[in-house]
Each structure stands twice: as structure tokens, then as C-alpha cells.
Short mmCIF file of C-alpha atoms in Angstrom, two decimals:
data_model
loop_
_atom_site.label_atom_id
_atom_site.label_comp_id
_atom_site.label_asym_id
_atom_site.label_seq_id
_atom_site.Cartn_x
_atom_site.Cartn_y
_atom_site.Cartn_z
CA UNK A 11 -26.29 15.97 27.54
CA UNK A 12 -22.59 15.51 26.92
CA UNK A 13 -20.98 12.65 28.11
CA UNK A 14 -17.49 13.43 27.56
CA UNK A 15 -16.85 11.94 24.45
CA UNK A 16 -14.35 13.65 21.58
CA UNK A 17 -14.19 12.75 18.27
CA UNK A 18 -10.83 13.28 16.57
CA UNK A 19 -10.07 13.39 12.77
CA UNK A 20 -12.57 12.51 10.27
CA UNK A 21 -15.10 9.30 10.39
CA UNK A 22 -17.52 7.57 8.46
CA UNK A 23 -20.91 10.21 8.04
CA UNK A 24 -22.76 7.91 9.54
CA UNK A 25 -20.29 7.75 13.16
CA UNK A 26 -20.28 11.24 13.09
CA UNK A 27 -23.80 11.76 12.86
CA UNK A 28 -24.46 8.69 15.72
CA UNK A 29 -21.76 10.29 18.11
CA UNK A 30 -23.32 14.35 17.44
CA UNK A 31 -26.66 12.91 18.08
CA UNK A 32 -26.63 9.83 20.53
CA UNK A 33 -23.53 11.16 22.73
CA UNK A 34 -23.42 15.10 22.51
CA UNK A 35 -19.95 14.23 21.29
CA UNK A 36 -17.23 17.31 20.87
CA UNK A 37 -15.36 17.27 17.27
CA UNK A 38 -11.61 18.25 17.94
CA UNK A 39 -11.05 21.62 16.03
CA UNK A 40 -8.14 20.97 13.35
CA UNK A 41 -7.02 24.97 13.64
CA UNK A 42 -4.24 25.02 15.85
CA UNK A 43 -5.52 28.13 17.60
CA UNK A 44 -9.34 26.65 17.83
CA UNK A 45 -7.64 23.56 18.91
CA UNK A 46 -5.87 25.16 21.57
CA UNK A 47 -9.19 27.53 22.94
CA UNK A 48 -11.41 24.20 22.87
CA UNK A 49 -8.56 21.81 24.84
CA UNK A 50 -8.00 24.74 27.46
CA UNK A 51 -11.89 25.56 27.60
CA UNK A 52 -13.17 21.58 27.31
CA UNK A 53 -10.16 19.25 27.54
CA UNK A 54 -10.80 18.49 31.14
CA UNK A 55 -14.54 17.25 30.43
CA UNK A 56 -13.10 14.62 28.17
CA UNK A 57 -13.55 11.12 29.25
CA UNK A 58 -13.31 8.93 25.60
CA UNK A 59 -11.37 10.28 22.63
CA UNK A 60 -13.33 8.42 19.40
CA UNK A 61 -10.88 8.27 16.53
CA UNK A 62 -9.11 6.17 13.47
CA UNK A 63 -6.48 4.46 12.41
CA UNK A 64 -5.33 6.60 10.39
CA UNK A 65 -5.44 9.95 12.79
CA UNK A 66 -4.97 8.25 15.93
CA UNK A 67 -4.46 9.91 19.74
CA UNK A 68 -0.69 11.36 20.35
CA UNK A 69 0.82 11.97 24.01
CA UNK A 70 0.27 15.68 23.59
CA UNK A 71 -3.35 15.05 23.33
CA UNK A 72 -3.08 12.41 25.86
CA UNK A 73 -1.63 15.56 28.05
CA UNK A 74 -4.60 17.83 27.39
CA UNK A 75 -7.12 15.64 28.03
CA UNK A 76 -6.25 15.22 31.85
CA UNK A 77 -9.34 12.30 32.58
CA UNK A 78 -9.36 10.50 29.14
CA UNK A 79 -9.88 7.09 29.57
CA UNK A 80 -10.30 5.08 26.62
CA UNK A 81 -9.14 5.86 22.85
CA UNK A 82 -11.82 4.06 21.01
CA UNK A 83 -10.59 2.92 17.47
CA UNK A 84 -12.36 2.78 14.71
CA UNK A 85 -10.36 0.43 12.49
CA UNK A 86 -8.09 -2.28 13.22
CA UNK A 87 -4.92 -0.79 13.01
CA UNK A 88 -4.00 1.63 16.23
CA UNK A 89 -0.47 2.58 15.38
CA UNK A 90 -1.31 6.39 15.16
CA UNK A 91 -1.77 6.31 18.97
CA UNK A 92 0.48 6.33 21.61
CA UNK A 93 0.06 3.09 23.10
CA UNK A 94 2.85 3.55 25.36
CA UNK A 95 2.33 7.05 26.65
CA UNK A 96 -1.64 5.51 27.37
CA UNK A 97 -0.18 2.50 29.20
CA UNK A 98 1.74 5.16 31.48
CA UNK A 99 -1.26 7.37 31.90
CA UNK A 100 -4.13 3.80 32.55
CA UNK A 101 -5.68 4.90 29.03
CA UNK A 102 -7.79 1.79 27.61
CA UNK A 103 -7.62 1.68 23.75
CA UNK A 104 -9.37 -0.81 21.94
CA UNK A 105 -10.19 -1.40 18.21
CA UNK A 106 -11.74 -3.38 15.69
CA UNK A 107 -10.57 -6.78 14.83
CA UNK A 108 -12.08 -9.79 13.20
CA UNK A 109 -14.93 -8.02 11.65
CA UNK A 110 -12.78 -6.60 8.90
CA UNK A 111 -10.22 -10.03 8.27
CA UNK A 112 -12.39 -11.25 5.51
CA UNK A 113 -12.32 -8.01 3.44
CA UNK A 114 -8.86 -7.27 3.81
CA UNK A 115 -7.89 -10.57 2.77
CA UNK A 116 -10.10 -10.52 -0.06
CA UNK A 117 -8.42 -7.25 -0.77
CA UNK A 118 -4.70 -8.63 -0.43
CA UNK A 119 -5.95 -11.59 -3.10
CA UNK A 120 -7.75 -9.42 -5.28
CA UNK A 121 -4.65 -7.06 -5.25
CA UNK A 122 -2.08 -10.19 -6.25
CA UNK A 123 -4.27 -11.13 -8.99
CA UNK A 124 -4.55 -7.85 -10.59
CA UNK A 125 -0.87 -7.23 -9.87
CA UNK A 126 0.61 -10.40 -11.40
CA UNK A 127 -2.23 -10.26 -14.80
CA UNK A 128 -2.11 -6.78 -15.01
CA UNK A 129 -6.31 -6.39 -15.00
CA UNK A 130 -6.23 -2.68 -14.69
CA UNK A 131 -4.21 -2.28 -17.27
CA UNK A 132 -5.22 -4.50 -19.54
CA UNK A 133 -8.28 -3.25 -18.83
CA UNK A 134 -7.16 0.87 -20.00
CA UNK A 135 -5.65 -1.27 -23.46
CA UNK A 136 -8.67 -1.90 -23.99
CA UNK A 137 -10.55 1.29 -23.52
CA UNK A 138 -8.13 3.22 -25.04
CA UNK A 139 -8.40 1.61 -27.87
CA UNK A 140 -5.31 -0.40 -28.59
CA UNK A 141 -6.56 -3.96 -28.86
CA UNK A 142 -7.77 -3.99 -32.53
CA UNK A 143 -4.36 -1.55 -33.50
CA UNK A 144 -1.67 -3.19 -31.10
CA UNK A 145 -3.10 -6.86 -30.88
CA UNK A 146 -2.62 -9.10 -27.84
CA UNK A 147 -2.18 -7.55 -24.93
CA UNK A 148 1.39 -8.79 -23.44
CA UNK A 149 1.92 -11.97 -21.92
CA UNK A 150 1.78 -11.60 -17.72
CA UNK A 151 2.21 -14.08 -14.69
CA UNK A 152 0.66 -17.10 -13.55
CA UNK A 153 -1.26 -16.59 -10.21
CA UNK A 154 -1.87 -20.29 -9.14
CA UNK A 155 1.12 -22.13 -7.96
CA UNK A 156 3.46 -19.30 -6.66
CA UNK A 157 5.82 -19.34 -4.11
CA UNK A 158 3.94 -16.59 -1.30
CA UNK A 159 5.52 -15.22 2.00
CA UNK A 160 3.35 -13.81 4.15
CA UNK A 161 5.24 -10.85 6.45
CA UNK A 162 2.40 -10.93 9.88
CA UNK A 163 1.11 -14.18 10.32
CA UNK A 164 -2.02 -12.97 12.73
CA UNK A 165 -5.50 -12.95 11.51
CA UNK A 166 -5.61 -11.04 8.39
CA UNK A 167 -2.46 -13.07 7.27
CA UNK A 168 -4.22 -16.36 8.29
CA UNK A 169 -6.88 -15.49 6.35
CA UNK A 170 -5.20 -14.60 3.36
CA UNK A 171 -3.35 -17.77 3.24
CA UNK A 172 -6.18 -19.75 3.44
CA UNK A 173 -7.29 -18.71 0.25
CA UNK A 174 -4.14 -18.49 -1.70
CA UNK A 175 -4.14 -22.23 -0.48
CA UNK A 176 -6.80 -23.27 -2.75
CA UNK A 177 -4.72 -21.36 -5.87
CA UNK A 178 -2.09 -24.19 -5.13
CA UNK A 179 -0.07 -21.58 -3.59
CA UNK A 180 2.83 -22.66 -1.42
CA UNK A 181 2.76 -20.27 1.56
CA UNK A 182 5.52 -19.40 4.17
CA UNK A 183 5.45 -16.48 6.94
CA UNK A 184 7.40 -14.53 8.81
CA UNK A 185 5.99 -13.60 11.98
CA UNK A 186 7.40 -11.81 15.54
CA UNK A 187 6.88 -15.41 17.51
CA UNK A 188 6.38 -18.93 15.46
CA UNK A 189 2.34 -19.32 15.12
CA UNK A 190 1.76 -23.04 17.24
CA UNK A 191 0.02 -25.48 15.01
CA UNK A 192 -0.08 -23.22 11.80
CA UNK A 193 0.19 -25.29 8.56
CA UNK A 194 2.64 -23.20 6.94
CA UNK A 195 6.53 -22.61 6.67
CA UNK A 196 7.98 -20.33 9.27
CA UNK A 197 10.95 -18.32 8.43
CA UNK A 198 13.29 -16.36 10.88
CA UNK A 199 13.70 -13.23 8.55
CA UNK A 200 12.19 -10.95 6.05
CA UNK A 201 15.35 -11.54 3.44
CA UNK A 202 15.20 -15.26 3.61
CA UNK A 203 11.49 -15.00 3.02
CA UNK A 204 11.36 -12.92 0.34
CA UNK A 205 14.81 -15.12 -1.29
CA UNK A 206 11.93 -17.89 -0.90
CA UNK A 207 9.05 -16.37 -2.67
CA UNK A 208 7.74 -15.10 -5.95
CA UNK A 209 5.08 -12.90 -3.75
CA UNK A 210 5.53 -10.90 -0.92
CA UNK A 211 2.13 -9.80 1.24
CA UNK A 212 2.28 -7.46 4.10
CA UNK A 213 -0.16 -8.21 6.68
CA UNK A 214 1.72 -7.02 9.40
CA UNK A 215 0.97 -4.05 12.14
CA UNK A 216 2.51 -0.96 11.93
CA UNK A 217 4.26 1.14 14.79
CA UNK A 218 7.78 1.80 15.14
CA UNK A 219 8.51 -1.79 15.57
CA UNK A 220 7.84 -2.29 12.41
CA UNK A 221 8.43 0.54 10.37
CA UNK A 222 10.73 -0.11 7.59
CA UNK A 223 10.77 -3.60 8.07
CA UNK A 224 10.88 -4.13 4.57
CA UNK A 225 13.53 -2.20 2.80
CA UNK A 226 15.94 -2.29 0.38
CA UNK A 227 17.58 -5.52 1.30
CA UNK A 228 14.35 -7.24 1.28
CA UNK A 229 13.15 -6.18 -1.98
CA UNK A 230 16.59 -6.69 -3.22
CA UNK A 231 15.77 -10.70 -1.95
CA UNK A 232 12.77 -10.72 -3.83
CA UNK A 233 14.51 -9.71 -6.98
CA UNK A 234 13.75 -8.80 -10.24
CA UNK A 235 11.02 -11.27 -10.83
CA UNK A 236 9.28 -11.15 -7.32
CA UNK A 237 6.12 -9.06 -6.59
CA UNK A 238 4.66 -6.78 -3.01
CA UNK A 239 1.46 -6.90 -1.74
CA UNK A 240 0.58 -4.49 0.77
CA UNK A 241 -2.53 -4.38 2.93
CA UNK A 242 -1.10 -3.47 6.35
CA UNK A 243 0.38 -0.19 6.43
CA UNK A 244 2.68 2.28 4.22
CA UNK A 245 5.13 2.55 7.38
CA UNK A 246 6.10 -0.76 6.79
CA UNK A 247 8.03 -0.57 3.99
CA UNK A 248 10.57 1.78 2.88
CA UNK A 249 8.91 3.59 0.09
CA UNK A 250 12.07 5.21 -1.27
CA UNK A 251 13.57 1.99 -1.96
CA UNK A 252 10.17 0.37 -3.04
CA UNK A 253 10.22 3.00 -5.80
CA UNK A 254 13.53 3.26 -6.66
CA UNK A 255 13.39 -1.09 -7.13
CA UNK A 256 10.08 -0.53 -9.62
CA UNK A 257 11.83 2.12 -11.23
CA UNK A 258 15.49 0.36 -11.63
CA UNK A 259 13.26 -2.80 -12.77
CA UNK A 260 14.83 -4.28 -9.65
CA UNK A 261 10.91 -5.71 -8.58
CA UNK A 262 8.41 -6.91 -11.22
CA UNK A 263 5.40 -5.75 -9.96
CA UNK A 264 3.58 -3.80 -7.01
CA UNK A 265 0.01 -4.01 -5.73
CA UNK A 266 -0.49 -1.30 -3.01
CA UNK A 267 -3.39 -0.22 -0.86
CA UNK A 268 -1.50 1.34 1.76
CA UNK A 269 1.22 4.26 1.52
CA UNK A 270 3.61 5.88 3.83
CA UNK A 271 2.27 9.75 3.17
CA UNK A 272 -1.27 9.01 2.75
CA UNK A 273 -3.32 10.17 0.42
CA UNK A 274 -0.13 11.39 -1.00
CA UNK A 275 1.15 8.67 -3.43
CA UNK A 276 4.34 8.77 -5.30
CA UNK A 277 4.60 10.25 -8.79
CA UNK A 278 6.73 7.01 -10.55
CA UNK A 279 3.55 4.77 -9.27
CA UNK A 280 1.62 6.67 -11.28
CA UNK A 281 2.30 5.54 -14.69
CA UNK A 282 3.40 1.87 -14.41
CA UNK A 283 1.27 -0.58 -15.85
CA UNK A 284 2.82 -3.30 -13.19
CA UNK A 285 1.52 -1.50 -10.24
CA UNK A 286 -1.88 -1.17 -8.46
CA UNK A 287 -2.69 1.71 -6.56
CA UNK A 288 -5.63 1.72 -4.65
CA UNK A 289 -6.51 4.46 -2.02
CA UNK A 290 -6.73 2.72 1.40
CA UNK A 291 -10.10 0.78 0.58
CA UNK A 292 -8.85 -2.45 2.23
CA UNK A 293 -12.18 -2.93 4.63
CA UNK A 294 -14.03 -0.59 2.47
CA UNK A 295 -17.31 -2.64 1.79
CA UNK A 296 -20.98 -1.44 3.20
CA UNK A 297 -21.26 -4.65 5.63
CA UNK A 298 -17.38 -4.60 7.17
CA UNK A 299 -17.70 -1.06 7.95
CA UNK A 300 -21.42 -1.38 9.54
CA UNK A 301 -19.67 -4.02 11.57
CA UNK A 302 -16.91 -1.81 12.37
CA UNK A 303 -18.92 1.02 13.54
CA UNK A 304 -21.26 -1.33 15.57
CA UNK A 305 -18.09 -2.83 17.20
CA UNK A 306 -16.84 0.93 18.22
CA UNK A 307 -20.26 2.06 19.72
CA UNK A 308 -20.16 -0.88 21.61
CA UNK A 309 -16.66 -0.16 23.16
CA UNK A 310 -17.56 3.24 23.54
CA UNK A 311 -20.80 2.10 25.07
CA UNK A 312 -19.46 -0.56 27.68
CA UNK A 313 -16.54 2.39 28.67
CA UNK A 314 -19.17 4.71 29.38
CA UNK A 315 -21.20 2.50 31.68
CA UNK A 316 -18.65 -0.11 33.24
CA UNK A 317 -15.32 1.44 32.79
CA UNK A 318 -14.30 -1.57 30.34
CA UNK A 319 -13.46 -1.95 26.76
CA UNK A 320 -15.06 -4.84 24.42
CA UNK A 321 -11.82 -5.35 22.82
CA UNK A 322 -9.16 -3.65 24.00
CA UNK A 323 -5.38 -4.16 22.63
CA UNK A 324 -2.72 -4.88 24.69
CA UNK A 325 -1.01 -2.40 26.22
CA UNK A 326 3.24 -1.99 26.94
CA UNK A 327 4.10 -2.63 30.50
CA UNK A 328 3.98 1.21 32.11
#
């Protein structure tokens, strides 16, 4: 029988199939006009809204769906919802955190080395050919032993400076609020951060408090020989000016997961052999997203039954 549960935008097979099958679950029509019938036939039988980071739950929705309760994340990142119009309205939303950390970290590593020795394209030198008619493939940069600020100093930033820790890295962060007992450098700004460092990493959350945070005159801080990381999300950093910096030669290098028009990617990025593009694959290993879609059945499970979310995100005051 249904239990009032809607899934909205695209989810792993596997969700999909668990929410048809386990929880009679609706799937939100993506024709405006079917979208419109099923909210003004069904919207008022909808009690959870299931959906991910990267779709998220607006205030419109919010406003169709006159008994939602929860938004149930799949994915750490929640920026696509409307945190504050769900505060106003007692909407619950919860996500997935912890479970994903170590892949995303290993991600934003695995992303500076390949961005500062060039593996990928070495790597096409090679295949197409080049090595025995060009010879040694150009000199790149050390990884050990840089100078890294890390922009969002929460988990996924903790985690990635532990391990740059044992490259010999020295590691400063900016963060909203000074972490209490971390081991690294705090500093007060984005600019004087990336004046400080030879890589930049974006772990930080999007939103609109962030969005932009790092634009022109940060890049401009990092300079010509400084590098960007970025594992959070493309709304954090300016992508005109990121591209314009690459293209100018204003920024060495680029190693990117994450981009503002996803999975639309900007046609410079394309062709330079100092950036990495990847498409969004930060947590994208078999065991982190089992973990992630055990974590939102069980917040989907403990709203159903008790009201309450496993691990809901903190809400703006209504």
C-alpha cells in the first residue's frame, strides 16, 4: 500500500527499485503538465519527498505537497533544497554524512595528485603514441611538501588533511567558525589562504552562503603557480573566472569533480592537459553508496514510524 512517499529526480537503480517495491513510492513526473495533474491529483497524500543532492526539494514543491514532512537526502550535500522555506513549514530534512568522508577525501587526494603530475595526460602521451617520437614527457610538480589550504574545515576537509599530512604537506583552513583543538593553521579569509598556499581544496557546503566564495580575487591570490581542487560543489566557485584564470595562464592547474551547470562542463576545460575533469564521482564507489542508501532507508524508515529523522541537518531559525 502507499505510504506517502515521493521520489524526486533520478536515484541509484537500486533506491528506485527498493522505494517502487518496499514503499509503493510515487516518482514525481518531470513534464510540467504531468507534474502539475499528479501534484493536484496526489500532492496531498505526500508525507516524505525521497531525493538528491543534486535535484533537491524547492519551496514550490514544498507548497504542493501540503503534509510533507521530511525531505530525505540521499547524499551529503542538501543545498538544492530549501532549508529555509522547510524550517518555516516544520519540514525535517536529513542526509548522509560520515559514510561518504573517506571516499571523497580519497577523491580530493587522488584529484591533487593527478592534477599537479599530470597522470591523465601523461597517460593519453602515451597512448597516442608520442613517447618513442616526442621523448620525455614534460617535467610537472612535486606533490609532497606543498603548501595546502583547505576552504571547509568539517569532516570531509578533516579527512582530507589527514592524509595530505603524511605527504609532508603543510595544511591551513579556512572555515565559517575556528575548528577547537584542530592541528592546523586557521586563516580569516579565502585571499589570505590561497596568498598562503600552492593548493587550494574545496571541501566546503554549498548554498547561497557560499556560492561564489571563491572568485576572481581568490584565484588571483593563488596565482600563476597555485592549483584548485574541488570536491564540494560547482556553486562555490565562480566558474567564469576559474576559466578565464586557466585560460589567461593566471592558475597552473585545475582538478575538478564538481561544476556549476552540471553535467554541462565548460568547453576551454576540455582540452587542457593541466586540468582534471571528472563527472561528479566523488562518493562513487560500490560500498559508500550501499552505505548511503542504507543510511536513507533508515531515515525514511524511522520518519515513517516515529516521526524522527536519523540524521537530520540543522535547520534556520523559522
Amino acid at each position: 500500500m502507499p505510504q506517502g512517499v515521493l521520489q524526486v529526480g533520478r536515484l541509484m537503480p537500486s533506491l528506485t527499485q527498493k522505494l517502487r517495491d518496499d514503499y509503493a513510492a510515487y516518482l514525481l513526473p518531470t513534464d510540467p503538465a504531468e507534474r502539475a495533474e499528479f501534484l493536484t491529483s496526489h500532492g496531498s497524500e505526500i508525507r516524505v519527498a525521497v531525493t538528491s543532492g543534486g535535484v533537491g526539494v524547492n519551496a514550490d514543491l514544498m507548497a504542493a505537497l501540503p503534509n510533507l514532512g521530511a525531505v530525505v537526502n540521499f547524499g551529503v550535500g542538501y543545498d538544492t533544497t530549501d532549508v529555509g522555506a522547510a524550517a518555516a513549514r516544520g519540514i525535517g530534512v536529513s542526509n548522509t554524512p560520515d559514510v561518504l568522508t573517506d571516499c571523497v577525501a580519497d577523491t580530493a587526494v587522488g584529484l591533487m595528485i593527478d592534477t599537479l603530475r599530470q597522470f591523465p595526460a601523461s597517460d593519453r602521451y602515451v597512448r597516442a603514441g608520442r613517447w618513442p617520437v616526442d621523448g620525455i614527457y614534460p617535467l610537472t610538480r612535486q606533490v609532497s611538501n606543498t603548501r595546502v589550504g583547505i576552504i571547509g574545515m568539517g569532516r570531509i576537509g578533516g579527512a582530507i588533511a589527514k592524509r595530505l599530512s603524511a605527504f609532508d604537506c603543510t595544511i591551513s583552513y579556512h572555515n565559517r567558525h575556528q575548528v577547537d583543538g584542530s592541528p592546523y593553521t586557521y586563516v580569516g579569509s579565502p585571499v589570505e589562504l590561497a596568498a598562503a598556499a600552492d593548493v587550494l581544496i574545496i571541501a566546503a557546503t554549498g548554498g547561497a552562503s557560499t556560492e561564489k566564495l571563491v572568485n576572481r580575487e581568490v584565484l588571483d591570490a593563488l596565482g600563476a603557480d597555485g592549483y584548485l581542487v574541488n570536491i564540494a560543489r560547482g556553486s562555490v566557485v565562480d566558474e567564469d573566472a576559474l576559466v578565464s584564470a586557466l585560460v589567461d595562464g593566471r592558475l597552473a592547474g585545475a582538478g575538478l569533480d564538481v561544476f556549476a551547470h552540471e553535467p554541462n562542463v565548460p568547453e576551454p576545460l576540455l582540452s587542457m592537459d593541466n586540468v582534471v575533469l571528472q563527472p561528479h564521482v566523488g562518493s562513487g564507489t560500490v560500498q559508500t553508496r550501499a552505505a548511503m542508501e542504507e543510511l536513507t532507508l533508515r531515515n525514511l524508515d524511522s520518519f515513517l514510524e516515529s516521526g524522527q529523522l536519523v540524521t537530520p541537518v540543522p535547520l534556520p531559525a523559522s
